[in-house]
mmCIF file of C-alpha atoms and ligand atoms in Angstrom:
data_model
loop_
_atom_site.group_PDB
_atom_site.id
_atom_site.type_symbol
_atom_site.label_atom_id
_atom_site.label_comp_id
_atom_site.label_asym_id
_atom_site.label_seq_id
_atom_site.Cartn_x
_atom_site.Cartn_y
_atom_site.Cartn_z
ATOM 1 C CA UNK A 1 -120.086 -115.392 -1.101
ATOM 2 C CA UNK A 2 -116.432 -114.484 -1.585
ATOM 3 C CA UNK A 3 -114.468 -117.414 -2.913
ATOM 4 C CA UNK A 4 -110.990 -117.572 -1.437
ATOM 5 C CA UNK A 5 -110.014 -120.733 -3.312
ATOM 6 C CA UNK A 6 -107.401 -120.622 -6.035
ATOM 7 C CA UNK A 7 -108.138 -124.222 -6.996
ATOM 8 C CA UNK A 8 -111.086 -126.395 -6.082
ATOM 9 C CA UNK A 9 -111.618 -130.087 -6.899
ATOM 10 C CA UNK A 10 -114.987 -131.677 -6.244
ATOM 11 C CA UNK A 11 -115.423 -135.421 -6.629
ATOM 12 C CA UNK A 12 -112.731 -135.721 -9.274
ATOM 13 C CA UNK A 13 -111.729 -139.158 -10.519
ATOM 14 C CA UNK A 14 -109.253 -139.798 -13.288
ATOM 15 C CA UNK A 15 -108.329 -142.836 -15.342
ATOM 16 C CA UNK A 16 -105.581 -142.778 -17.991
ATOM 17 C CA UNK A 17 -106.758 -144.036 -21.400
ATOM 18 C CA UNK A 18 -106.453 -147.826 -21.648
ATOM 19 C CA UNK A 19 -105.624 -148.121 -17.925
ATOM 20 C CA UNK A 20 -107.509 -150.759 -15.948
ATOM 21 C CA UNK A 21 -108.140 -148.637 -12.867
ATOM 22 C CA UNK A 22 -108.376 -144.976 -11.947
ATOM 23 C CA UNK A 23 -105.384 -143.139 -10.454
ATOM 24 C CA UNK A 24 -107.505 -140.530 -8.643
ATOM 25 C CA UNK A 25 -110.579 -141.692 -6.756
ATOM 26 C CA UNK A 26 -113.291 -139.129 -5.962
ATOM 27 C CA UNK A 27 -110.842 -136.444 -4.873
ATOM 28 C CA UNK A 28 -112.110 -133.200 -3.289
ATOM 29 C CA UNK A 29 -109.955 -130.385 -1.891
ATOM 30 C CA UNK A 30 -109.502 -126.614 -1.896
ATOM 31 C CA UNK A 31 -106.245 -124.731 -2.291
ATOM 32 C CA UNK A 32 -106.457 -121.325 -0.627
ATOM 33 C CA UNK A 33 -105.636 -118.182 -2.593
ATOM 34 C CA UNK A 34 -102.378 -116.400 -1.800
ATOM 35 C CA UNK A 35 -100.938 -119.289 0.191
ATOM 36 C CA UNK A 36 -98.209 -121.825 -0.436
ATOM 37 C CA UNK A 37 -99.511 -125.377 -0.422
ATOM 38 C CA UNK A 38 -97.136 -128.335 -0.611
ATOM 39 C CA UNK A 39 -98.523 -131.488 -2.223
ATOM 40 C CA UNK A 40 -96.769 -134.600 -0.964
ATOM 41 C CA UNK A 41 -97.263 -138.321 -1.569
ATOM 42 C CA UNK A 42 -95.378 -141.428 -2.649
ATOM 43 C CA UNK A 43 -94.250 -142.061 -6.250
ATOM 44 C CA UNK A 44 -97.274 -142.729 -8.413
ATOM 45 C CA UNK A 45 -99.779 -141.357 -5.846
ATOM 46 C CA UNK A 46 -101.217 -138.978 -8.471
ATOM 47 C CA UNK A 47 -99.521 -135.624 -7.769
ATOM 48 C CA UNK A 48 -98.457 -134.806 -11.333
ATOM 49 C CA UNK A 49 -101.827 -136.033 -12.573
ATOM 50 C CA UNK A 50 -103.517 -133.452 -10.307
ATOM 51 C CA UNK A 51 -101.314 -130.676 -11.689
ATOM 52 C CA UNK A 52 -102.213 -131.619 -15.274
ATOM 53 C CA UNK A 53 -105.912 -131.690 -14.389
ATOM 54 C CA UNK A 54 -105.661 -128.187 -12.892
ATOM 55 C CA UNK A 55 -104.651 -126.641 -16.201
ATOM 56 C CA UNK A 56 -106.791 -128.845 -18.393
ATOM 57 C CA UNK A 57 -104.008 -130.942 -19.919
ATOM 58 C CA UNK A 58 -106.015 -133.930 -18.684
ATOM 59 C CA UNK A 59 -109.794 -134.176 -18.390
ATOM 60 C CA UNK A 60 -111.482 -135.883 -15.394
ATOM 61 C CA UNK A 61 -113.603 -139.012 -15.783
ATOM 62 C CA UNK A 62 -117.177 -138.145 -16.715
ATOM 63 C CA UNK A 63 -119.300 -137.773 -13.584
ATOM 64 C CA UNK A 64 -122.046 -135.208 -13.069
ATOM 65 C CA UNK A 65 -120.814 -134.310 -9.563
ATOM 66 C CA UNK A 66 -117.243 -133.771 -10.702
ATOM 67 C CA UNK A 67 -115.943 -130.189 -10.929
ATOM 68 C CA UNK A 68 -112.611 -128.351 -11.149
ATOM 69 C CA UNK A 69 -112.509 -124.604 -10.490
ATOM 70 C CA UNK A 70 -109.528 -122.290 -10.918
ATOM 71 C CA UNK A 71 -109.758 -118.787 -9.424
ATOM 72 C CA UNK A 72 -113.499 -119.382 -9.020
ATOM 73 C CA UNK A 73 -114.017 -120.302 -12.691
ATOM 74 C CA UNK A 74 -115.261 -123.760 -13.616
ATOM 75 C CA UNK A 75 -112.874 -125.480 -16.009
ATOM 76 C CA UNK A 76 -114.647 -126.454 -19.252
ATOM 77 C CA UNK A 77 -113.374 -127.410 -22.727
ATOM 78 C CA UNK A 78 -114.442 -123.900 -23.858
ATOM 79 C CA UNK A 79 -112.390 -121.908 -21.343
ATOM 80 C CA UNK A 80 -109.338 -124.134 -20.995
ATOM 81 C CA UNK A 81 -107.087 -121.551 -22.721
ATOM 82 C CA UNK A 82 -108.353 -118.895 -20.379
ATOM 83 C CA UNK A 83 -107.517 -121.093 -17.382
ATOM 84 C CA UNK A 84 -104.033 -121.871 -18.742
ATOM 85 C CA UNK A 85 -103.314 -118.125 -18.678
ATOM 86 C CA UNK A 86 -103.919 -118.210 -14.945
ATOM 87 C CA UNK A 87 -101.871 -121.293 -14.109
ATOM 88 C CA UNK A 88 -98.175 -121.765 -14.775
ATOM 89 C CA UNK A 89 -96.603 -125.179 -14.309
ATOM 90 C CA UNK A 90 -92.900 -125.867 -13.991
ATOM 91 C CA UNK A 91 -92.779 -129.552 -14.878
ATOM 92 C CA UNK A 92 -90.690 -132.320 -13.394
ATOM 93 C CA UNK A 93 -88.433 -132.747 -16.422
ATOM 94 C CA UNK A 94 -87.052 -129.419 -17.669
ATOM 95 C CA UNK A 95 -85.741 -130.913 -20.932
ATOM 96 C CA UNK A 96 -89.130 -130.940 -22.628
ATOM 97 C CA UNK A 97 -90.091 -127.367 -21.942
ATOM 98 C CA UNK A 98 -87.723 -125.284 -24.064
ATOM 99 C CA UNK A 99 -88.899 -123.469 -27.171
ATOM 100 C CA UNK A 100 -86.347 -120.686 -27.655
ATOM 101 C CA UNK A 101 -82.933 -120.926 -29.376
ATOM 102 C CA UNK A 102 -81.321 -118.990 -26.527
ATOM 103 C CA UNK A 103 -82.121 -118.751 -22.839
ATOM 104 C CA UNK A 104 -83.278 -115.135 -23.326
ATOM 105 C CA UNK A 105 -85.590 -116.071 -26.239
ATOM 106 C CA UNK A 106 -86.988 -118.925 -24.254
ATOM 107 C CA UNK A 107 -87.934 -116.783 -21.275
ATOM 108 C CA UNK A 108 -89.330 -114.108 -23.617
ATOM 109 C CA UNK A 109 -91.522 -116.598 -25.483
ATOM 110 C CA UNK A 110 -94.434 -116.559 -23.017
ATOM 111 C CA UNK A 111 -94.322 -112.757 -22.903
ATOM 112 C CA UNK A 112 -94.439 -112.454 -26.700
ATOM 113 C CA UNK A 113 -97.496 -114.704 -26.717
ATOM 114 C CA UNK A 114 -99.183 -112.414 -24.227
ATOM 115 C CA UNK A 115 -98.436 -109.277 -26.220
ATOM 116 C CA UNK A 116 -96.099 -107.660 -23.680
ATOM 117 C CA UNK A 117 -94.385 -104.622 -25.369
ATOM 118 C CA UNK A 118 -90.757 -105.200 -26.420
ATOM 119 C CA UNK A 119 -89.059 -102.736 -24.058
ATOM 120 C CA UNK A 120 -90.909 -104.152 -21.041
ATOM 121 C CA UNK A 121 -90.143 -107.648 -22.252
ATOM 122 C CA UNK A 122 -86.364 -107.186 -22.167
ATOM 123 C CA UNK A 123 -86.558 -105.674 -18.701
ATOM 124 C CA UNK A 124 -88.638 -108.510 -17.381
ATOM 125 C CA UNK A 125 -86.485 -111.232 -18.974
ATOM 126 C CA UNK A 126 -83.368 -109.727 -17.402
ATOM 127 C CA UNK A 127 -85.062 -109.349 -14.020
ATOM 128 C CA UNK A 128 -86.289 -112.960 -13.771
ATOM 129 C CA UNK A 129 -82.991 -114.351 -15.087
ATOM 130 C CA UNK A 130 -81.156 -112.362 -12.468
ATOM 131 C CA UNK A 131 -83.682 -113.601 -9.820
ATOM 132 C CA UNK A 132 -82.795 -117.212 -10.616
ATOM 133 C CA UNK A 133 -79.059 -116.427 -10.897
ATOM 134 C CA UNK A 134 -78.839 -117.075 -14.662
ATOM 135 C CA UNK A 135 -78.439 -113.622 -16.206
ATOM 136 C CA UNK A 136 -74.931 -114.491 -17.452
ATOM 137 C CA UNK A 137 -76.487 -117.245 -19.577
ATOM 138 C CA UNK A 138 -78.975 -115.043 -21.438
ATOM 139 C CA UNK A 139 -77.357 -115.862 -24.807
ATOM 140 C CA UNK A 140 -76.614 -119.529 -24.064
ATOM 141 C CA UNK A 141 -78.339 -122.426 -25.815
ATOM 142 C CA UNK A 142 -80.765 -124.169 -23.415
ATOM 143 C CA UNK A 143 -79.597 -127.590 -24.639
ATOM 144 C CA UNK A 144 -76.091 -126.946 -23.321
ATOM 145 C CA UNK A 145 -77.142 -126.227 -19.745
ATOM 146 C CA UNK A 146 -76.922 -128.572 -16.764
ATOM 147 C CA UNK A 147 -80.105 -130.087 -15.277
ATOM 148 C CA UNK A 148 -80.241 -127.607 -12.412
ATOM 149 C CA UNK A 149 -79.586 -124.676 -14.730
ATOM 150 C CA UNK A 150 -82.420 -125.861 -16.998
ATOM 151 C CA UNK A 151 -84.717 -125.957 -13.990
ATOM 152 C CA UNK A 152 -83.781 -122.385 -13.156
ATOM 153 C CA UNK A 153 -84.600 -121.263 -16.714
ATOM 154 C CA UNK A 154 -87.932 -123.091 -16.678
ATOM 155 C CA UNK A 155 -88.750 -121.355 -13.387
ATOM 156 C CA UNK A 156 -87.709 -117.969 -14.830
ATOM 157 C CA UNK A 157 -89.997 -118.545 -17.848
ATOM 158 C CA UNK A 158 -93.000 -119.065 -15.583
ATOM 159 C CA UNK A 159 -92.114 -116.237 -13.198
ATOM 160 C CA UNK A 160 -91.893 -113.872 -16.184
ATOM 161 C CA UNK A 161 -95.549 -114.306 -17.173
ATOM 162 C CA UNK A 162 -96.755 -113.751 -13.599
ATOM 163 C CA UNK A 163 -99.698 -116.167 -13.512
ATOM 164 C CA UNK A 164 -102.126 -116.247 -10.542
ATOM 165 C CA UNK A 165 -101.215 -119.807 -9.620
ATOM 166 C CA UNK A 166 -97.809 -121.447 -10.076
ATOM 167 C CA UNK A 167 -97.355 -125.185 -9.730
ATOM 168 C CA UNK A 168 -93.814 -126.394 -9.143
ATOM 169 C CA UNK A 169 -93.721 -130.106 -9.890
ATOM 170 C CA UNK A 170 -90.493 -131.186 -8.206
ATOM 171 C CA UNK A 171 -88.914 -128.162 -9.813
ATOM 172 C CA UNK A 172 -86.149 -127.829 -7.256
ATOM 173 C CA UNK A 173 -85.169 -131.507 -7.240
ATOM 174 C CA UNK A 174 -82.011 -130.976 -9.318
ATOM 175 C CA UNK A 175 -80.839 -127.899 -7.460
ATOM 176 C CA UNK A 176 -77.991 -127.884 -4.972
ATOM 177 C CA UNK A 177 -78.877 -126.797 -1.401
ATOM 178 C CA UNK A 178 -77.899 -123.159 -2.026
ATOM 179 C CA UNK A 179 -79.780 -123.061 -5.301
ATOM 180 C CA UNK A 180 -82.833 -124.570 -3.676
ATOM 181 C CA UNK A 181 -82.807 -122.101 -0.818
ATOM 182 C CA UNK A 182 -82.390 -119.263 -3.297
ATOM 183 C CA UNK A 183 -85.314 -120.396 -5.467
ATOM 184 C CA UNK A 184 -87.566 -121.036 -2.460
ATOM 185 C CA UNK A 185 -86.739 -117.523 -1.242
ATOM 186 C CA UNK A 186 -87.717 -116.063 -4.629
ATOM 187 C CA UNK A 187 -90.956 -118.065 -4.641
ATOM 188 C CA UNK A 188 -91.898 -116.829 -1.179
ATOM 189 C CA UNK A 189 -91.054 -113.204 -2.036
ATOM 190 C CA UNK A 190 -93.060 -113.299 -5.258
ATOM 191 C CA UNK A 191 -95.957 -114.938 -3.525
ATOM 192 C CA UNK A 192 -96.171 -112.115 -0.995
ATOM 193 C CA UNK A 193 -95.534 -109.309 -3.496
ATOM 194 C CA UNK A 194 -97.846 -110.489 -6.254
ATOM 195 C CA UNK A 195 -100.365 -112.362 -4.080
ATOM 196 C CA UNK A 196 -99.577 -115.524 -6.026
ATOM 197 C CA UNK A 197 -100.832 -118.941 -5.059
ATOM 198 C CA UNK A 198 -98.081 -121.546 -4.976
ATOM 199 C CA UNK A 199 -98.537 -125.294 -5.205
ATOM 200 C CA UNK A 200 -95.275 -127.141 -4.780
ATOM 201 C CA UNK A 201 -95.131 -130.840 -5.416
ATOM 202 C CA UNK A 202 -92.159 -132.192 -3.553
ATOM 203 C CA UNK A 203 -90.444 -135.173 -1.984
ATOM 204 C CA UNK A 204 -88.383 -132.796 0.118
ATOM 205 C CA UNK A 205 -90.048 -132.842 3.502
ATOM 206 C CA UNK A 206 -88.086 -129.837 4.775
ATOM 207 C CA UNK A 207 -89.393 -127.877 1.776
ATOM 208 C CA UNK A 208 -92.966 -128.976 2.520
ATOM 209 C CA UNK A 209 -92.448 -127.917 6.122
ATOM 210 C CA UNK A 210 -91.921 -124.320 4.939
ATOM 211 C CA UNK A 211 -95.316 -124.183 3.195
ATOM 212 C CA UNK A 212 -98.485 -122.652 4.678
ATOM 213 C CA UNK A 213 -100.437 -125.855 4.159
ATOM 214 C CA UNK A 214 -99.613 -129.445 3.293
ATOM 215 C CA UNK A 215 -101.869 -131.716 1.264
ATOM 216 C CA UNK A 216 -101.095 -135.432 1.585
ATOM 217 C CA UNK A 217 -101.989 -137.750 -1.258
ATOM 218 C CA UNK A 218 -101.935 -141.525 -0.950
ATOM 219 C CA UNK A 219 -102.944 -143.915 -3.726
ATOM 220 C CA UNK A 220 -105.055 -141.304 -5.471
ATOM 221 C CA UNK A 221 -106.884 -140.122 -2.365
ATOM 222 C CA UNK A 222 -106.445 -137.125 -0.064
ATOM 223 C CA UNK A 223 -105.305 -138.324 3.335
ATOM 224 C CA UNK A 224 -104.799 -134.996 5.115
ATOM 225 C CA UNK A 225 -104.701 -131.253 4.568
ATOM 226 C CA UNK A 226 -103.527 -128.924 7.298
ATOM 227 C CA UNK A 227 -100.721 -126.635 8.453
ATOM 228 C CA UNK A 228 -97.323 -128.420 8.324
ATOM 229 C CA UNK A 229 -97.005 -128.715 12.116
ATOM 230 C CA UNK A 230 -100.293 -130.643 12.297
ATOM 231 C CA UNK A 231 -99.638 -132.885 9.302
ATOM 232 C CA UNK A 232 -96.087 -133.733 10.355
ATOM 233 C CA UNK A 233 -97.101 -134.518 13.924
ATOM 234 C CA UNK A 234 -99.027 -137.500 12.497
ATOM 235 C CA UNK A 235 -95.795 -139.454 12.323
ATOM 236 C CA UNK A 236 -97.384 -142.916 12.359
ATOM 237 C CA UNK A 237 -99.691 -142.111 9.452
ATOM 238 C CA UNK A 238 -96.818 -140.675 7.396
ATOM 239 C CA UNK A 239 -94.556 -143.629 8.103
ATOM 240 C CA UNK A 240 -97.313 -146.030 7.109
ATOM 241 C CA UNK A 241 -97.583 -144.440 3.674
ATOM 242 C CA UNK A 242 -93.809 -144.367 3.274
ATOM 243 C CA UNK A 243 -93.190 -140.654 3.792
ATOM 244 C CA UNK A 244 -90.444 -139.061 5.815
ATOM 245 C CA UNK A 245 -91.003 -136.489 8.580
ATOM 246 C CA UNK A 246 -89.140 -133.203 9.120
ATOM 247 C CA UNK A 247 -86.129 -132.939 11.418
ATOM 248 C CA UNK A 248 -88.041 -131.111 14.217
ATOM 249 C CA UNK A 249 -90.642 -133.872 14.421
ATOM 250 C CA UNK A 250 -87.926 -136.525 14.494
ATOM 251 C CA UNK A 251 -86.181 -134.673 17.310
ATOM 252 C CA UNK A 252 -89.431 -134.354 19.292
ATOM 253 C CA UNK A 253 -90.070 -138.081 19.025
ATOM 254 C CA UNK A 254 -86.455 -138.946 20.005
ATOM 255 C CA UNK A 255 -86.689 -136.620 23.022
ATOM 256 C CA UNK A 256 -89.936 -138.333 23.959
ATOM 257 C CA UNK A 257 -88.140 -141.688 23.907
ATOM 258 C CA UNK A 258 -85.615 -140.455 26.486
ATOM 259 C CA UNK A 259 -88.341 -139.045 28.712
ATOM 260 C CA UNK A 260 -88.369 -135.391 27.637
ATOM 261 C CA UNK A 261 -91.982 -134.621 26.804
ATOM 262 C CA UNK A 262 -92.456 -131.695 24.471
ATOM 263 C CA UNK A 263 -95.851 -129.998 24.856
ATOM 264 C CA UNK A 264 -98.272 -130.290 21.916
ATOM 265 C CA UNK A 265 -98.199 -126.554 21.223
ATOM 266 C CA UNK A 266 -94.436 -126.597 20.556
ATOM 267 C CA UNK A 267 -94.188 -127.344 16.855
ATOM 268 C CA UNK A 268 -91.773 -125.186 14.888
ATOM 269 C CA UNK A 269 -87.971 -125.280 15.038
ATOM 270 C CA UNK A 270 -87.905 -121.902 16.830
ATOM 271 C CA UNK A 271 -90.549 -122.909 19.387
ATOM 272 C CA UNK A 272 -88.644 -126.094 20.086
ATOM 273 C CA UNK A 273 -85.356 -124.232 20.494
ATOM 274 C CA UNK A 274 -86.995 -121.765 22.881
ATOM 275 C CA UNK A 275 -88.647 -124.520 24.900
ATOM 276 C CA UNK A 276 -85.425 -126.537 25.228
ATOM 277 C CA UNK A 277 -83.453 -123.438 26.290
ATOM 278 C CA UNK A 278 -85.838 -122.498 29.086
ATOM 279 C CA UNK A 279 -85.996 -126.146 30.150
ATOM 280 C CA UNK A 280 -82.246 -126.054 30.648
ATOM 281 C CA UNK A 281 -82.446 -122.866 32.715
ATOM 282 C CA UNK A 282 -84.979 -124.362 35.119
ATOM 283 C CA UNK A 283 -82.727 -127.287 35.954
HETATM 284 N N1 ATP B 1 -99.564 -141.202 -19.388
HETATM 285 C C1 ATP B 1 -99.873 -142.166 -18.525
HETATM 286 N N2 ATP B 1 -100.528 -143.293 -18.925
HETATM 287 C C2 ATP B 1 -100.869 -144.261 -18.070
HETATM 288 N N3 ATP B 1 -100.628 -144.221 -16.752
HETATM 289 C C3 ATP B 1 -99.991 -143.120 -16.277
HETATM 290 C C4 ATP B 1 -99.576 -142.059 -17.138
HETATM 291 N N4 ATP B 1 -98.959 -141.125 -16.376
HETATM 292 C C5 ATP B 1 -98.984 -141.580 -15.125
HETATM 293 N N5 ATP B 1 -99.601 -142.780 -15.048
HETATM 294 C C6 ATP B 1 -99.841 -143.572 -13.814
HETATM 295 O O1 ATP B 1 -100.655 -142.813 -12.940
HETATM 296 C C7 ATP B 1 -100.246 -142.935 -11.599
HETATM 297 C C8 ATP B 1 -100.003 -141.561 -11.018
HETATM 298 O O2 ATP B 1 -98.957 -140.928 -11.709
HETATM 299 P P1 ATP B 1 -98.424 -139.478 -11.353
HETATM 300 O O3 ATP B 1 -97.431 -139.123 -12.402
HETATM 301 O O4 ATP B 1 -99.578 -138.566 -11.165
HETATM 302 O O5 ATP B 1 -97.716 -139.750 -9.942
HETATM 303 P P2 ATP B 1 -96.839 -138.793 -9.018
HETATM 304 O O6 ATP B 1 -97.510 -138.727 -7.699
HETATM 305 O O7 ATP B 1 -96.595 -137.501 -9.732
HETATM 306 O O8 ATP B 1 -95.486 -139.634 -8.853
HETATM 307 P P3 ATP B 1 -93.941 -139.164 -8.782
HETATM 308 O O9 ATP B 1 -93.684 -138.791 -7.362
HETATM 309 O O10 ATP B 1 -93.200 -140.402 -9.151
HETATM 310 O O11 ATP B 1 -93.730 -138.038 -9.739
HETATM 311 C C9 ATP B 1 -99.009 -143.833 -11.635
HETATM 312 O O12 ATP B 1 -99.385 -145.123 -11.244
HETATM 313 C C10 ATP B 1 -98.555 -143.806 -13.065
HETATM 314 O O13 ATP B 1 -97.987 -145.034 -13.425
HETATM 315 MG MG1 MG B 2 -94.901 -136.596 -10.496
#
């Protein structure tokens, strides 16, 4: 049977060493290949822990039913390096991820490790730096960059090695609105061109609303997984677990309060705009 999962968790629990209780409790989910999945949940719900389990930085609690698969391959201590080739993570804090003396060296580092020939390497480094709007900084020292600029370089470093799955762990949190839009555009373009799977961990609900699917985590358990329109229409559930809802959903619920009922099948911003315009014409 063809496996269209990029990542699969079956009955995964995880407890940090010396911690009294587990932070993930019997978690099972599938992330579909070639799609963009947003992982949302309150602070401490276990999102970063999931990303570290995906590339074997952390190992699940021992349980015979427990299994993590990446691109159809079961993650074991023997093939963890193999799996790490397939998964790139841009971590929450960009400060800890620099290895090169200059921005250019840093982005080239992952390529050197993978034996990419030198002429191709320079081309690729320049291309990804230009993609993230940082080509002018190719000779700068990473330590001297601003937080948002560091995030851009960390993103460029991962884009350069073209893994199958890229996890962005709040990687756009320090970017200004233009920068964020630019990076999200690059992510989407790359995803379509290279058939990448994207997992973005985010507190930005509008960003999650752009994804193909949304996975909701609450206290170490999966609460929902669906297309954004479905997940964000569960406003009560999201409020209960302390999450915000996107602007369109807020507008729909406000309109409802003043007696304008929006049909269930109207979900996206464009559908809502269209519906409201024709409503006006009828009157
Ligand atoms: N190294 C660690 N040792 C012990 N406990 C940890 C460690 N890292 C995280 N935790 C705990 O595990 C839980 C989940 O943490 P995790 O970092 O996965 O949350 P998160 O969903 O990424 O949160 P945030 O939105 O704040 O980034 C938290 O309660 C946290 O305190
Ligand atoms: Mg986190």
